[in-house]
Structures are given as C-alpha cells and as structure tokens.
C-alpha cells in the first residue's frame, strides 16, 4: 500500500507520479504531495502519536515518505513554553514561544531536510544539493554526511561566518556564488535540470516543503491538542508559513484538534519584504525586490511560495508586518533578556513584528499567540556584537574589581542593568 498517491499541480490540478519534480508540465504551477487520507485517518490517533519518540517522525503518517527507514538526527519536538517575561512586557497574557533554534543544526531547516533526504534516498539519489540563504546549507551538509550522500551546497559568497563554518564542518562541497540568494537559486534550477541530483528546494521541493508542517502539528500537540488563536511566522520563500497552516488544517480534518480559527501573520525585514508588501497592498502580485537587510536567512527577493503565503494570510485574517534592521536587533535582545533565548535575525524579525502587532492592536491581549523562533543567534553574531554588553577588562586584583564595582554603583549601572527589575518596566 502506498500513502503518497501523486503529485498534484496547485494551479490546474493535473496529477503526476510522485518522483523528483516540482513544476507542472501543463501550466508550470508548483506541485504538492497528495496523500491517501482515508488510510491515514484509519490508522492515526492522538494516543499513537503521543506514544512515539520526541522527534518529528512521530507524525510519520502525514509525511511524504513510504518507508520506515528515515534519515533522522532527532530533529523536531523542540521546546515550547508559555512566555515567562516577554508576554508581560508586551501585554500579552497567553504568549507562547516555539524554540526551533535548538534543532540538530540550530534552525528549523532540519525538519525539511530530514524529510527531503529520506525521500531522496527512496527515489534512488546519491547526490544531494541545495540553494541556501545559510541555514539550509548547514542542514543539508549534516544530513548529507550522515546519510552518506555526496553533498553540494550553493550559498551567496557573502554569507555570515557562522553559517559557512556551520556547513563546512560536515565537509560538503560548498560553492559560494558572487550574487544574492535569488541568483544562487536561479543557477541551481539550471544545474538541477542538467545534473540529475536531488536539489532539496528545487526538484525535491514538494517533499521538502512538507517537513514544515510538523511545526504546525507540534504546536497543536504541545498546546494540548488545540490550535492557537494567532501565530507570527518569519517569511523567506513563504513555504514555512503556508505549511504551518496546512499542518494545522490536516490535524483539524483528521479530527485531532476540535477547531481551527488560527490567524497566520507574516514577518519580514523591511529591506526584503515582497510578501508583506503584497499583503499590505491587498495585491496578489509579488513584486520581486533586491534584498538589503541584516536578516539574510529570510532575504529572498523573489519568493517561490510568496503568492500562497499571501493567500494563507488573507484567508486566515492574519496580517503582514515588517521590521527595520534596528528593530530586528532590538527584537533579538528583547527575546534574550526576557526568555533566555538567543535567536538569529529571523527570530528577531518575528519578535519585532509581534511587538508591532500588539502595539497597533492587531493582536489582542488575551489571544493565544505563538511566536516562531526558527534560527540560532550564534550563527549571526556579527549582527548584534556592537549592540550588547561587553566585558570590562581589569587586572586580576581585588582592588581593581572594587574600583570597577564602585564606579558601576555610582553610575547606577548595577541597579539598572536588568531592565525587568527597572521600575519603568510595568505590566501594560
Ligand atoms: C529558511 C528560514 C525561514 C523561512 O523559510 P521559508 O520556508 O523559505 O519561508 C525562516 N527562518 C529561518 C531561520 C530560516 O532559515
Ligand atoms: Zn498545472
């Protein structure tokens, strides 16, 4: 019995066999996996899922692979908690943090890659590749190494050091392109046509994208089998946003959660906001932009799933908002100081946008809200290094420390450095 029935065009509905392919032969629309939901609903249950190991393969029935031999590094089922301080600071009574920065290679990309490479192996590939804004490179390199694939990663040549090292350590072949992500992606589409490799986000994309649904599944499960009222999602290609909603919709259709009324809101950097711009302008047309932002992991100027992301936001009555680079840095610092999570620029964008949506009244104080933190701050240290506490350098002598301490007391820095203790910090 096969759980994957076909690949189906999202535009004209034409079906084709579930091979390595991502565009419709008839209309060039994107392809999506069609499952045998009848079979799935006959075998899936909350109890069965809950009894399985804490990684994303607990949702095996709803993932686009046929076999039980999965390529996993224990990705997924990441920490999820009710906000300790950030909610209070922003005036949100039911704010939750989903921390996907602690996956095996420190971003949510481990989800999509675990699924994509498992499927690539089923389809018989021995070379895997990707076009990456940074995090995908690390994930493909790690899973490619463990899965004994030959691995090629294509990145913009000016990527942050942490991202290049974070991929290089697994010994893939790294190709740095003198250009932005959109140029890397265009080249990869050409390479994928000629070299018959599994490009996870090109010809394997229909399977790859399904991995992102697991963030929707997990949040619903971790909330006690219910959907949140509102979520804020960082957007690059738009795939993650659309698939979080698809995941929750599947749970609802299968009767695993009672209702679904979740608003899906999109967060982008102002310097690369083609999706948010379209939402704000009530337009279905995504105008490509040339990215100019510190949020490189989400800097896609011509997003492949941008149109579907706009549709999802509109359909669910969510909103689109952007954040400037300064606001992104503030967002990173705020999350660190309130929740103890050091996120990268994409997470800073989520937090900055969350704050703006609360301030503008687009998120109400009693809504159950989830902020998706998708990447780790240790990979993008250069973006914050000039904006955070630095060491006071002294000689190893008690006197020196005493002098320093007295000067800090005198300038009120000891009293005021913890802003949550500052009287100016009040519950709004
Ligand atoms: C890739 C990425 C995203 C967004 O992914 P898309 O599915 O392309 O929209 C968000 N956050 C981080 C940290 C990423 O690496
Ligand atoms: Zn079609």
mmCIF file of C-alpha atoms and ligand atoms in Angstrom, residues 9 11-14 24 26-29, ligand 2:
data_model
loop_
_atom_site.group_PDB
_atom_site.id
_atom_site.type_symbol
_atom_site.label_atom_id
_atom_site.label_comp_id
_atom_site.label_asym_id
_atom_site.label_seq_id
_atom_site.Cartn_x
_atom_site.Cartn_y
_atom_site.Cartn_z
ATOM 1 C CA UNK A 9 -0.484 20.865 -9.534
ATOM 2 C CA UNK A 11 -2.979 25.585 -10.150
ATOM 3 C CA UNK A 12 -4.594 23.253 -12.713
ATOM 4 C CA UNK A 13 -4.978 20.137 -10.557
ATOM 5 C CA UNK A 14 -3.170 17.866 -13.027
ATOM 6 C CA UNK A 24 3.504 21.055 -13.667
ATOM 7 C CA UNK A 26 0.937 21.679 -18.374
ATOM 8 C CA UNK A 27 0.910 25.079 -16.666
ATOM 9 C CA UNK A 28 4.243 25.338 -14.788
ATOM 10 C CA UNK A 29 2.367 25.578 -11.478
HETATM 11 ZN ZN1 LIG B 2 -0.705 22.726 -13.740
#
